[in-house]
mmCIF file of C-alpha atoms in Angstrom:
data_model
loop_
_atom_site.group_PDB
_atom_site.id
_atom_site.type_symbol
_atom_site.label_atom_id
_atom_site.label_comp_id
_atom_site.label_asym_id
_atom_site.label_seq_id
_atom_site.Cartn_x
_atom_site.Cartn_y
_atom_site.Cartn_z
ATOM 1 C CA UNK A 22 65.556 -209.185 112.171
ATOM 2 C CA UNK A 23 64.763 -208.636 108.888
ATOM 3 C CA UNK A 24 63.314 -212.718 108.879
ATOM 4 C CA UNK A 25 61.234 -211.379 111.654
ATOM 5 C CA UNK A 26 59.788 -208.813 110.447
ATOM 6 C CA UNK A 27 58.396 -210.919 107.356
ATOM 7 C CA UNK A 28 56.480 -213.414 109.213
ATOM 8 C CA UNK A 29 55.174 -210.382 111.117
ATOM 9 C CA UNK A 30 53.958 -208.735 107.898
ATOM 10 C CA UNK A 31 51.410 -210.682 106.777
ATOM 11 C CA UNK A 32 49.857 -211.914 110.100
ATOM 12 C CA UNK A 33 50.074 -207.628 110.291
ATOM 13 C CA UNK A 34 47.741 -207.251 107.497
ATOM 14 C CA UNK A 35 45.937 -210.569 107.977
ATOM 15 C CA UNK A 36 44.620 -208.611 110.839
ATOM 16 C CA UNK A 37 43.271 -205.560 109.623
ATOM 17 C CA UNK A 38 41.616 -207.989 107.601
ATOM 18 C CA UNK A 39 40.010 -209.338 109.986
ATOM 19 C CA UNK A 40 39.386 -206.317 111.912
ATOM 20 C CA UNK A 41 37.788 -204.602 108.858
ATOM 21 C CA UNK A 42 35.473 -208.351 107.992
ATOM 22 C CA UNK A 43 34.201 -208.356 112.024
ATOM 23 C CA UNK A 44 33.196 -204.202 111.338
ATOM 24 C CA UNK A 45 30.930 -204.595 108.691
ATOM 25 C CA UNK A 46 29.815 -207.929 109.540
ATOM 26 C CA UNK A 47 28.056 -205.539 112.412
ATOM 27 C CA UNK A 48 27.029 -203.145 110.798
ATOM 28 C CA UNK A 49 25.163 -205.704 108.594
ATOM 29 C CA UNK A 50 23.295 -206.772 111.717
ATOM 30 C CA UNK A 51 22.682 -203.247 113.465
ATOM 31 C CA UNK A 52 20.607 -202.939 109.692
ATOM 32 C CA UNK A 53 19.039 -205.657 110.151
ATOM 33 C CA UNK A 54 17.661 -205.976 113.809
ATOM 34 C CA UNK A 55 17.630 -202.074 114.250
ATOM 35 C CA UNK A 56 17.098 -200.495 111.012
ATOM 36 C CA UNK A 57 14.990 -198.006 112.926
ATOM 37 C CA UNK A 58 16.765 -196.219 115.231
ATOM 38 C CA UNK A 59 19.631 -196.823 112.870
ATOM 39 C CA UNK A 60 18.089 -195.304 110.401
ATOM 40 C CA UNK A 61 16.421 -192.491 112.359
ATOM 41 C CA UNK A 62 19.619 -190.701 113.268
ATOM 42 C CA UNK A 63 21.036 -190.750 109.305
ATOM 43 C CA UNK A 64 18.349 -189.004 108.782
ATOM 44 C CA UNK A 65 18.685 -186.633 112.283
ATOM 45 C CA UNK A 66 22.222 -186.058 110.117
ATOM 46 C CA UNK A 67 20.412 -185.391 107.226
ATOM 47 C CA UNK A 68 18.197 -182.469 108.832
ATOM 48 C CA UNK A 69 20.654 -181.387 111.286
ATOM 49 C CA UNK A 70 23.193 -180.940 107.624
ATOM 50 C CA UNK A 71 20.508 -179.207 105.760
ATOM 51 C CA UNK A 72 19.622 -176.227 108.749
ATOM 52 C CA UNK A 73 23.694 -175.739 108.758
ATOM 53 C CA UNK A 74 23.282 -175.385 105.187
ATOM 54 C CA UNK A 75 20.299 -173.122 105.544
ATOM 55 C CA UNK A 76 22.262 -170.390 107.625
ATOM 56 C CA UNK A 77 25.238 -170.991 105.852
ATOM 57 C CA UNK A 78 23.795 -169.822 102.304
ATOM 58 C CA UNK A 79 22.309 -167.161 104.090
ATOM 59 C CA UNK A 80 25.147 -165.935 106.174
ATOM 60 C CA UNK A 81 27.578 -165.621 101.899
ATOM 61 C CA UNK A 82 23.883 -164.426 100.219
ATOM 62 C CA UNK A 83 24.825 -161.352 103.660
ATOM 63 C CA UNK A 84 28.319 -161.223 102.958
ATOM 64 C CA UNK A 85 27.722 -160.754 98.974
ATOM 65 C CA UNK A 86 25.394 -158.233 99.467
ATOM 66 C CA UNK A 87 28.548 -156.667 101.839
ATOM 67 C CA UNK A 88 31.365 -157.146 98.965
ATOM 68 C CA UNK A 89 28.500 -156.130 96.056
ATOM 69 C CA UNK A 90 28.211 -153.257 97.517
ATOM 70 C CA UNK A 91 32.044 -152.452 98.242
ATOM 71 C CA UNK A 92 32.786 -153.823 95.028
ATOM 72 C CA UNK A 93 30.613 -150.218 93.643
ATOM 73 C CA UNK A 94 32.232 -147.544 95.949
ATOM 74 C CA UNK A 95 35.387 -149.205 95.151
ATOM 75 C CA UNK A 96 34.365 -149.304 91.182
ATOM 76 C CA UNK A 97 33.474 -145.615 91.623
ATOM 77 C CA UNK A 98 36.558 -144.184 93.464
ATOM 78 C CA UNK A 99 38.213 -146.516 90.346
ATOM 79 C CA UNK A 100 35.817 -143.839 87.593
ATOM 80 C CA UNK A 101 36.768 -140.290 89.791
ATOM 81 C CA UNK A 102 40.391 -141.643 90.434
ATOM 82 C CA UNK A 103 40.291 -142.297 86.101
ATOM 83 C CA UNK A 104 39.081 -138.642 84.734
ATOM 84 C CA UNK A 105 41.749 -136.992 87.567
ATOM 85 C CA UNK A 106 44.190 -139.127 85.844
ATOM 86 C CA UNK A 107 42.793 -138.076 82.177
ATOM 87 C CA UNK A 108 42.597 -134.334 83.571
ATOM 88 C CA UNK A 109 46.294 -134.661 84.305
ATOM 89 C CA UNK A 110 47.258 -136.116 81.620
ATOM 90 C CA UNK A 111 45.669 -132.605 79.599
ATOM 91 C CA UNK A 112 47.612 -130.480 82.298
ATOM 92 C CA UNK A 113 51.375 -131.759 81.258
ATOM 93 C CA UNK A 114 53.886 -130.335 79.078
ATOM 94 C CA UNK A 115 52.711 -131.017 75.850
ATOM 95 C CA UNK A 116 55.789 -131.004 72.939
ATOM 96 C CA UNK A 117 55.003 -129.617 68.987
ATOM 97 C CA UNK A 118 55.155 -131.623 66.090
ATOM 98 C CA UNK A 119 56.048 -131.073 62.600
ATOM 99 C CA UNK A 120 54.554 -128.401 60.958
ATOM 100 C CA UNK A 121 50.901 -130.116 59.729
ATOM 101 C CA UNK A 122 50.566 -131.771 62.483
ATOM 102 C CA UNK A 123 48.966 -129.848 65.924
ATOM 103 C CA UNK A 124 45.605 -129.660 66.246
ATOM 104 C CA UNK A 125 44.386 -129.032 69.232
ATOM 105 C CA UNK A 126 41.817 -130.123 72.252
ATOM 106 C CA UNK A 127 38.433 -129.367 71.288
ATOM 107 C CA UNK A 128 36.872 -132.837 72.916
ATOM 108 C CA UNK A 129 36.840 -132.666 76.244
ATOM 109 C CA UNK A 130 37.051 -134.715 78.856
ATOM 110 C CA UNK A 131 32.705 -136.662 80.251
ATOM 111 C CA UNK A 132 32.275 -135.017 83.937
ATOM 112 C CA UNK A 133 32.438 -137.867 86.260
ATOM 113 C CA UNK A 134 28.369 -139.285 87.363
ATOM 114 C CA UNK A 135 26.908 -138.408 90.608
ATOM 115 C CA UNK A 136 24.264 -140.447 90.897
ATOM 116 C CA UNK A 137 23.755 -138.842 94.397
ATOM 117 C CA UNK A 138 22.797 -135.466 92.998
ATOM 118 C CA UNK A 139 18.714 -137.229 91.524
ATOM 119 C CA UNK A 140 18.786 -141.288 92.063
ATOM 120 C CA UNK A 141 15.054 -140.952 90.765
ATOM 121 C CA UNK A 142 16.030 -139.701 87.499
ATOM 122 C CA UNK A 143 19.414 -141.634 87.480
ATOM 123 C CA UNK A 144 17.374 -144.816 87.337
ATOM 124 C CA UNK A 145 14.543 -143.519 85.092
ATOM 125 C CA UNK A 146 17.450 -142.527 82.639
ATOM 126 C CA UNK A 147 18.670 -145.728 83.487
ATOM 127 C CA UNK A 148 16.195 -148.311 81.993
ATOM 128 C CA UNK A 149 15.559 -144.800 78.720
ATOM 129 C CA UNK A 150 18.712 -143.512 77.601
ATOM 130 C CA UNK A 151 20.654 -145.354 74.490
ATOM 131 C CA UNK A 152 24.426 -145.344 74.770
ATOM 132 C CA UNK A 153 24.368 -142.957 77.681
ATOM 133 C CA UNK A 154 22.453 -140.896 75.295
ATOM 134 C CA UNK A 155 19.046 -139.396 75.743
ATOM 135 C CA UNK A 156 16.701 -136.848 73.907
ATOM 136 C CA UNK A 157 14.354 -134.612 75.795
ATOM 137 C CA UNK A 158 10.869 -132.570 75.375
ATOM 138 C CA UNK A 159 9.770 -129.851 77.551
ATOM 139 C CA UNK A 160 5.876 -129.684 77.633
ATOM 140 C CA UNK A 161 2.778 -128.176 78.553
ATOM 141 C CA UNK A 162 -0.858 -127.601 77.838
ATOM 142 C CA UNK A 163 0.184 -124.719 75.031
ATOM 143 C CA UNK A 164 2.209 -127.897 72.865
ATOM 144 C CA UNK A 165 0.073 -130.894 73.507
ATOM 145 C CA UNK A 166 -1.364 -130.642 70.313
ATOM 146 C CA UNK A 167 1.991 -130.477 68.656
ATOM 147 C CA UNK A 168 3.938 -133.375 70.616
ATOM 148 C CA UNK A 169 0.906 -134.899 69.891
ATOM 149 C CA UNK A 170 2.339 -135.573 66.213
ATOM 150 C CA UNK A 171 5.801 -135.466 67.108
ATOM 151 C CA UNK A 172 5.111 -138.124 68.921
ATOM 152 C CA UNK A 173 4.218 -140.093 66.727
ATOM 153 C CA UNK A 174 7.449 -139.372 64.581
ATOM 154 C CA UNK A 175 9.400 -140.093 67.088
ATOM 155 C CA UNK A 176 7.289 -144.211 67.273
ATOM 156 C CA UNK A 177 7.154 -144.303 63.309
ATOM 157 C CA UNK A 178 11.063 -143.851 63.017
ATOM 158 C CA UNK A 179 11.496 -145.402 66.401
ATOM 159 C CA UNK A 180 13.516 -144.421 68.951
ATOM 160 C CA UNK A 181 14.224 -145.552 71.597
ATOM 161 C CA UNK A 182 15.331 -143.381 74.511
ATOM 162 C CA UNK A 183 12.505 -139.774 73.762
ATOM 163 C CA UNK A 184 11.782 -138.419 77.674
ATOM 164 C CA UNK A 185 8.837 -135.758 78.123
ATOM 165 C CA UNK A 186 9.362 -133.705 81.036
ATOM 166 C CA UNK A 187 5.887 -132.945 81.489
ATOM 167 C CA UNK A 188 5.212 -129.427 83.648
ATOM 168 C CA UNK A 189 1.678 -129.350 83.523
ATOM 169 C CA UNK A 190 -0.262 -133.184 84.945
ATOM 170 C CA UNK A 191 -2.346 -133.439 82.257
ATOM 171 C CA UNK A 192 0.692 -134.160 79.965
ATOM 172 C CA UNK A 193 2.086 -136.578 82.906
ATOM 173 C CA UNK A 194 -1.037 -138.297 82.107
ATOM 174 C CA UNK A 195 -0.898 -137.505 78.707
ATOM 175 C CA UNK A 196 2.410 -139.191 78.108
ATOM 176 C CA UNK A 197 1.007 -142.564 80.645
ATOM 177 C CA UNK A 198 -2.175 -143.370 77.882
ATOM 178 C CA UNK A 199 0.479 -143.305 75.032
ATOM 179 C CA UNK A 200 2.768 -145.349 77.171
ATOM 180 C CA UNK A 201 5.580 -141.893 76.866
ATOM 181 C CA UNK A 202 8.040 -142.850 78.461
ATOM 182 C CA UNK A 203 8.302 -139.557 81.576
ATOM 183 C CA UNK A 204 10.295 -138.072 84.818
ATOM 184 C CA UNK A 205 7.610 -135.981 86.853
ATOM 185 C CA UNK A 206 9.955 -133.503 88.869
ATOM 186 C CA UNK A 207 10.058 -132.773 92.927
ATOM 187 C CA UNK A 208 7.859 -130.238 93.672
ATOM 188 C CA UNK A 209 9.674 -126.832 92.766
ATOM 189 C CA UNK A 210 6.552 -123.360 93.067
ATOM 190 C CA UNK A 211 9.456 -121.531 90.526
ATOM 191 C CA UNK A 212 9.258 -123.507 87.716
ATOM 192 C CA UNK A 213 5.427 -124.503 88.647
ATOM 193 C CA UNK A 214 5.011 -121.385 87.595
ATOM 194 C CA UNK A 215 6.625 -120.324 84.771
ATOM 195 C CA UNK A 216 5.443 -124.100 83.135
ATOM 196 C CA UNK A 217 1.546 -122.954 83.429
ATOM 197 C CA UNK A 218 2.623 -119.241 81.425
ATOM 198 C CA UNK A 219 1.763 -119.119 78.394
ATOM 199 C CA UNK A 220 5.255 -117.344 77.384
ATOM 200 C CA UNK A 221 6.452 -119.324 75.908
ATOM 201 C CA UNK A 222 9.875 -117.659 76.069
ATOM 202 C CA UNK A 223 9.689 -118.170 79.843
ATOM 203 C CA UNK A 224 9.143 -122.123 79.406
ATOM 204 C CA UNK A 225 11.477 -121.999 76.895
ATOM 205 C CA UNK A 226 14.587 -120.745 79.014
ATOM 206 C CA UNK A 227 13.507 -123.605 81.880
ATOM 207 C CA UNK A 228 15.361 -125.827 80.300
ATOM 208 C CA UNK A 229 18.742 -124.500 81.092
ATOM 209 C CA UNK A 230 17.588 -125.506 83.994
ATOM 210 C CA UNK A 231 16.079 -128.899 83.920
ATOM 211 C CA UNK A 232 18.958 -130.434 81.758
ATOM 212 C CA UNK A 233 21.396 -129.568 83.822
ATOM 213 C CA UNK A 234 21.221 -132.644 86.083
ATOM 214 C CA UNK A 235 21.221 -135.233 83.668
ATOM 215 C CA UNK A 236 24.692 -134.038 82.739
ATOM 216 C CA UNK A 237 25.888 -134.644 85.900
ATOM 217 C CA UNK A 238 24.528 -138.233 86.314
ATOM 218 C CA UNK A 239 26.742 -138.298 82.442
ATOM 219 C CA UNK A 240 24.302 -138.783 80.121
ATOM 220 C CA UNK A 241 23.997 -136.923 76.730
ATOM 221 C CA UNK A 242 21.236 -134.635 75.859
ATOM 222 C CA UNK A 243 19.655 -133.613 72.929
ATOM 223 C CA UNK A 244 16.973 -131.085 73.742
ATOM 224 C CA UNK A 245 13.790 -130.912 71.282
ATOM 225 C CA UNK A 246 11.240 -127.897 71.843
ATOM 226 C CA UNK A 247 7.925 -129.769 70.504
ATOM 227 C CA UNK A 248 7.393 -127.761 67.748
ATOM 228 C CA UNK A 249 10.172 -130.175 65.458
ATOM 229 C CA UNK A 250 9.436 -133.182 63.664
ATOM 230 C CA UNK A 251 11.495 -136.625 63.776
ATOM 231 C CA UNK A 252 11.949 -137.865 60.384
ATOM 232 C CA UNK A 253 15.596 -140.031 61.595
ATOM 233 C CA UNK A 254 17.384 -140.646 64.155
ATOM 234 C CA UNK A 255 19.288 -137.826 65.373
ATOM 235 C CA UNK A 256 22.271 -140.163 67.464
ATOM 236 C CA UNK A 257 23.384 -141.864 63.935
ATOM 237 C CA UNK A 258 24.225 -138.161 62.995
ATOM 238 C CA UNK A 259 25.559 -136.223 65.653
ATOM 239 C CA UNK A 260 29.561 -135.643 65.066
ATOM 240 C CA UNK A 261 30.257 -135.629 69.729
ATOM 241 C CA UNK A 262 33.619 -133.671 68.714
ATOM 242 C CA UNK A 263 32.222 -130.410 70.581
ATOM 243 C CA UNK A 264 30.305 -129.148 74.201
ATOM 244 C CA UNK A 265 28.330 -127.716 72.500
ATOM 245 C CA UNK A 266 26.636 -129.624 69.092
ATOM 246 C CA UNK A 267 23.262 -127.076 67.736
ATOM 247 C CA UNK A 268 21.207 -126.000 63.939
ATOM 248 C CA UNK A 269 21.711 -123.029 62.549
ATOM 249 C CA UNK A 270 19.176 -120.159 62.528
ATOM 250 C CA UNK A 271 21.093 -119.902 59.144
ATOM 251 C CA UNK A 272 19.299 -120.524 55.313
ATOM 252 C CA UNK A 273 21.992 -121.366 53.334
ATOM 253 C CA UNK A 274 26.373 -122.400 53.407
ATOM 254 C CA UNK A 275 27.205 -118.911 54.960
ATOM 255 C CA UNK A 276 25.120 -117.218 57.067
ATOM 256 C CA UNK A 277 25.109 -120.826 58.964
ATOM 257 C CA UNK A 278 28.647 -121.595 59.122
ATOM 258 C CA UNK A 279 30.128 -117.949 58.789
ATOM 259 C CA UNK A 280 31.052 -115.661 56.839
ATOM 260 C CA UNK A 281 33.583 -111.769 56.700
ATOM 261 C CA UNK A 282 31.292 -109.087 56.281
ATOM 262 C CA UNK A 283 31.781 -105.439 54.549
ATOM 263 C CA UNK A 284 31.774 -102.660 56.856
ATOM 264 C CA UNK A 285 31.690 -99.568 54.763
ATOM 265 C CA UNK A 286 32.486 -96.125 56.833
ATOM 266 C CA UNK A 287 32.545 -93.423 54.195
ATOM 267 C CA UNK A 288 34.623 -91.247 57.431
ATOM 268 C CA UNK A 289 37.893 -92.877 57.248
ATOM 269 C CA UNK A 290 38.396 -91.957 53.401
ATOM 270 C CA UNK A 291 41.548 -94.636 52.559
ATOM 271 C CA UNK A 292 40.055 -97.461 55.689
ATOM 272 C CA UNK A 293 36.414 -97.193 55.201
ATOM 273 C CA UNK A 294 36.098 -101.006 54.880
ATOM 274 C CA UNK A 295 36.641 -102.647 58.367
ATOM 275 C CA UNK A 296 36.290 -106.675 57.626
ATOM 276 C CA UNK A 297 33.613 -108.389 60.937
ATOM 277 C CA UNK A 298 32.739 -111.468 61.063
ATOM 278 C CA UNK A 299 28.590 -112.997 61.309
ATOM 279 C CA UNK A 300 27.371 -115.894 61.858
ATOM 280 C CA UNK A 301 23.682 -116.886 61.880
ATOM 281 C CA UNK A 302 22.608 -118.436 66.050
ATOM 282 C CA UNK A 303 22.316 -121.689 67.239
ATOM 283 C CA UNK A 304 18.641 -122.546 67.315
ATOM 284 C CA UNK A 305 18.582 -123.362 71.716
ATOM 285 C CA UNK A 306 14.916 -125.297 70.489
ATOM 286 C CA UNK A 307 17.479 -128.043 69.372
ATOM 287 C CA UNK A 308 20.856 -129.217 70.739
ATOM 288 C CA UNK A 309 22.971 -131.997 71.679
ATOM 289 C CA UNK A 310 25.465 -131.371 74.726
ATOM 290 C CA UNK A 311 27.466 -133.768 76.240
ATOM 291 C CA UNK A 312 28.027 -134.096 80.392
ATOM 292 C CA UNK A 313 30.815 -131.737 79.727
ATOM 293 C CA UNK A 314 32.179 -128.813 82.823
ATOM 294 C CA UNK A 315 32.225 -126.255 79.296
ATOM 295 C CA UNK A 316 28.211 -127.618 78.670
ATOM 296 C CA UNK A 317 27.455 -127.297 82.625
ATOM 297 C CA UNK A 318 28.372 -123.749 83.070
ATOM 298 C CA UNK A 319 26.766 -123.043 79.838
ATOM 299 C CA UNK A 320 23.456 -123.267 81.465
ATOM 300 C CA UNK A 321 24.969 -122.018 84.881
ATOM 301 C CA UNK A 322 25.736 -119.214 83.441
ATOM 302 C CA UNK A 323 22.202 -119.237 80.718
ATOM 303 C CA UNK A 324 20.296 -119.501 84.189
ATOM 304 C CA UNK A 325 21.595 -117.200 85.680
ATOM 305 C CA UNK A 326 21.655 -114.384 83.167
ATOM 306 C CA UNK A 327 18.047 -114.991 82.187
ATOM 307 C CA UNK A 328 17.754 -115.029 86.713
ATOM 308 C CA UNK A 329 18.863 -111.968 86.607
ATOM 309 C CA UNK A 330 18.725 -110.413 83.576
ATOM 310 C CA UNK A 331 15.660 -111.670 82.074
ATOM 311 C CA UNK A 332 15.466 -111.453 78.177
ATOM 312 C CA UNK A 333 15.464 -114.382 74.991
ATOM 313 C CA UNK A 334 16.612 -117.476 76.633
ATOM 314 C CA UNK A 335 18.304 -118.050 72.324
ATOM 315 C CA UNK A 336 20.292 -114.339 72.830
ATOM 316 C CA UNK A 337 21.660 -115.498 75.924
ATOM 317 C CA UNK A 338 22.322 -119.060 75.236
ATOM 318 C CA UNK A 339 24.731 -117.419 72.302
ATOM 319 C CA UNK A 340 26.236 -114.953 74.484
ATOM 320 C CA UNK A 341 28.161 -116.908 76.449
ATOM 321 C CA UNK A 342 28.400 -119.303 73.641
ATOM 322 C CA UNK A 343 30.421 -116.609 71.526
ATOM 323 C CA UNK A 344 30.984 -113.890 73.440
ATOM 324 C CA UNK A 345 35.003 -113.935 73.899
ATOM 325 C CA UNK A 346 36.604 -112.842 77.231
ATOM 326 C CA UNK A 347 37.831 -109.096 77.465
ATOM 327 C CA UNK A 348 37.907 -106.283 80.783
ATOM 328 C CA UNK A 349 35.428 -107.634 83.013
ATOM 329 C CA UNK A 350 34.289 -110.757 81.551
ATOM 330 C CA UNK A 351 35.960 -113.981 81.524
ATOM 331 C CA UNK A 352 34.403 -115.303 78.053
ATOM 332 C CA UNK A 353 33.267 -119.576 78.529
ATOM 333 C CA UNK A 354 35.547 -122.445 76.791
ATOM 334 C CA UNK A 355 33.451 -124.464 75.328
ATOM 335 C CA UNK A 356 34.257 -126.638 71.652
ATOM 336 C CA UNK A 357 30.854 -126.006 69.066
ATOM 337 C CA UNK A 358 29.721 -127.250 65.999
ATOM 338 C CA UNK A 359 27.309 -126.278 63.736
ATOM 339 C CA UNK A 360 24.838 -129.475 62.847
ATOM 340 C CA UNK A 361 23.931 -129.475 58.735
ATOM 341 C CA UNK A 362 21.507 -127.334 57.922
ATOM 342 C CA UNK A 363 20.567 -129.711 55.143
ATOM 343 C CA UNK A 364 20.034 -132.482 57.683
ATOM 344 C CA UNK A 365 18.838 -130.278 60.724
ATOM 345 C CA UNK A 366 16.305 -128.414 59.077
ATOM 346 C CA UNK A 367 14.476 -125.640 59.553
ATOM 347 C CA UNK A 368 11.603 -123.878 58.307
ATOM 348 C CA UNK A 369 13.487 -120.963 56.819
ATOM 349 C CA UNK A 370 15.305 -123.895 54.491
ATOM 350 C CA UNK A 371 12.589 -125.550 54.648
ATOM 351 C CA UNK A 372 9.567 -122.858 52.924
ATOM 352 C CA UNK A 373 12.360 -120.548 50.685
ATOM 353 C CA UNK A 374 14.807 -122.508 49.442
ATOM 354 C CA UNK A 375 14.173 -127.217 50.085
ATOM 355 C CA UNK A 376 10.293 -127.376 48.178
ATOM 356 C CA UNK A 377 11.315 -124.455 45.156
ATOM 357 C CA UNK A 378 14.718 -127.219 44.741
ATOM 358 C CA UNK A 379 14.467 -130.298 42.530
ATOM 359 C CA UNK A 380 17.534 -131.814 43.457
ATOM 360 C CA UNK A 381 16.720 -130.248 47.307
ATOM 361 C CA UNK A 382 13.234 -132.121 47.813
ATOM 362 C CA UNK A 383 14.835 -135.055 47.016
ATOM 363 C CA UNK A 384 16.857 -135.275 50.081
ATOM 364 C CA UNK A 385 15.539 -136.357 53.705
ATOM 365 C CA UNK A 386 16.357 -134.484 56.430
ATOM 366 C CA UNK A 387 16.678 -135.718 60.397
ATOM 367 C CA UNK A 388 14.160 -133.075 61.515
ATOM 368 C CA UNK A 389 12.938 -130.797 60.610
ATOM 369 C CA UNK A 390 12.178 -127.503 62.788
ATOM 370 C CA UNK A 391 9.438 -124.946 62.202
ATOM 371 C CA UNK A 392 10.783 -122.757 64.645
ATOM 372 C CA UNK A 393 10.788 -119.654 62.086
ATOM 373 C CA UNK A 394 6.790 -119.316 61.809
ATOM 374 C CA UNK A 395 3.880 -119.612 63.735
ATOM 375 C CA UNK A 396 1.510 -121.703 61.304
ATOM 376 C CA UNK A 397 3.278 -124.782 63.039
ATOM 377 C CA UNK A 398 1.268 -127.249 63.773
ATOM 378 C CA UNK A 399 -0.661 -126.927 60.131
ATOM 379 C CA UNK A 400 3.416 -126.995 58.625
ATOM 380 C CA UNK A 401 4.133 -129.367 60.538
ATOM 381 C CA UNK A 402 1.324 -132.047 59.285
ATOM 382 C CA UNK A 403 2.506 -130.742 56.201
ATOM 383 C CA UNK A 404 5.904 -132.277 56.407
ATOM 384 C CA UNK A 405 4.526 -135.460 57.379
ATOM 385 C CA UNK A 406 2.083 -135.388 55.000
ATOM 386 C CA UNK A 407 5.426 -134.765 52.309
ATOM 387 C CA UNK A 408 8.303 -136.060 53.278
ATOM 388 C CA UNK A 409 6.496 -139.761 55.371
ATOM 389 C CA UNK A 410 3.587 -139.813 52.572
ATOM 390 C CA UNK A 411 4.689 -139.008 48.923
ATOM 391 C CA UNK A 412 2.522 -136.148 48.923
ATOM 392 C CA UNK A 413 4.204 -133.592 46.198
ATOM 393 C CA UNK A 414 2.670 -130.784 46.751
ATOM 394 C CA UNK A 415 2.220 -130.850 50.173
ATOM 395 C CA UNK A 416 4.161 -128.490 50.952
ATOM 396 C CA UNK A 417 2.452 -126.526 48.159
ATOM 397 C CA UNK A 418 0.032 -123.891 50.140
ATOM 398 C CA UNK A 419 1.640 -122.463 52.704
ATOM 399 C CA UNK A 420 3.704 -118.945 52.136
ATOM 400 C CA UNK A 421 7.011 -118.031 52.889
ATOM 401 C CA UNK A 422 7.443 -116.152 55.560
ATOM 402 C CA UNK A 423 4.234 -117.065 58.860
#
């Protein structure tokens, strides 16, 4: 049997080789005798394959679009669940460490961004914001000359994430012509009426309504009034460790950062002196809000108080920030930071202190805010002359007060 297999194997291999040769010869003959039909058949197969390929590409694109939507939704769910975990961890039991090592939580977690609140604004902020932060300025015709000076300072410094919220059509046109990013709000009669009014305090109160959506979308907001000049990019000078970071109306370390004030009541004889704690108010014309629940609650509280009781927005802003819980009232649990008064300078500091001190005059602030004076535009222009153009006597002609 073994010998028989050895004899059959060569014949089998030879047969295969012969069959292959016959196939090749037949193919060559067909190619020579019927060239057109041969290549036509081939091209039809290629065309058919091309059509199938095109259909498959369309199918893959459709599937990819569906998968992308699902992926975006899953990513959103992951973010939401991550935030819930963070909040749960904060509520977990924490043991106190050794003496001198314990610090309380100051930086609250940010909210989960909700683009459904305002899809239009969300798309705009994606283009304009830098590192999820934005400067926002509300403006109507009353402040247009000051807005021009401010925008010039923004461009000079190179600030990219700057956004104007026009309260009148003329401001929108101004922004277009000057290539300044702006946000056109949906029509709201209540806001439109106030926005066109001559009352600066009423217009100022609108900011607390407008800013809410920015925070809900997950953006840190630096609110700026129009009566200030930018000399440096402010985002390089923020701490971001608190819900609210605001410039002060104080004019020195005591008034800006807090001091003990002794109240004297002689009728109490030996116990006539009472120690009180005082701090000058945060300025509601320049403050930074992290996108946290306490920040949003602050905006809601101020908006509610102004709508029901009226009042000056800066006073209401500070009442809600600083008043503690007491019978009949639950205070706001928001963390706070005061900005450096020589970096974020109010006009009282500039005209009563800095311009009269040769050492302080050498400092270059981040902003100068003309909040204390009525001749705002003239003083803004003078600040530019002094700090930008180096004109040393540019501030001399102004009085301390207004």
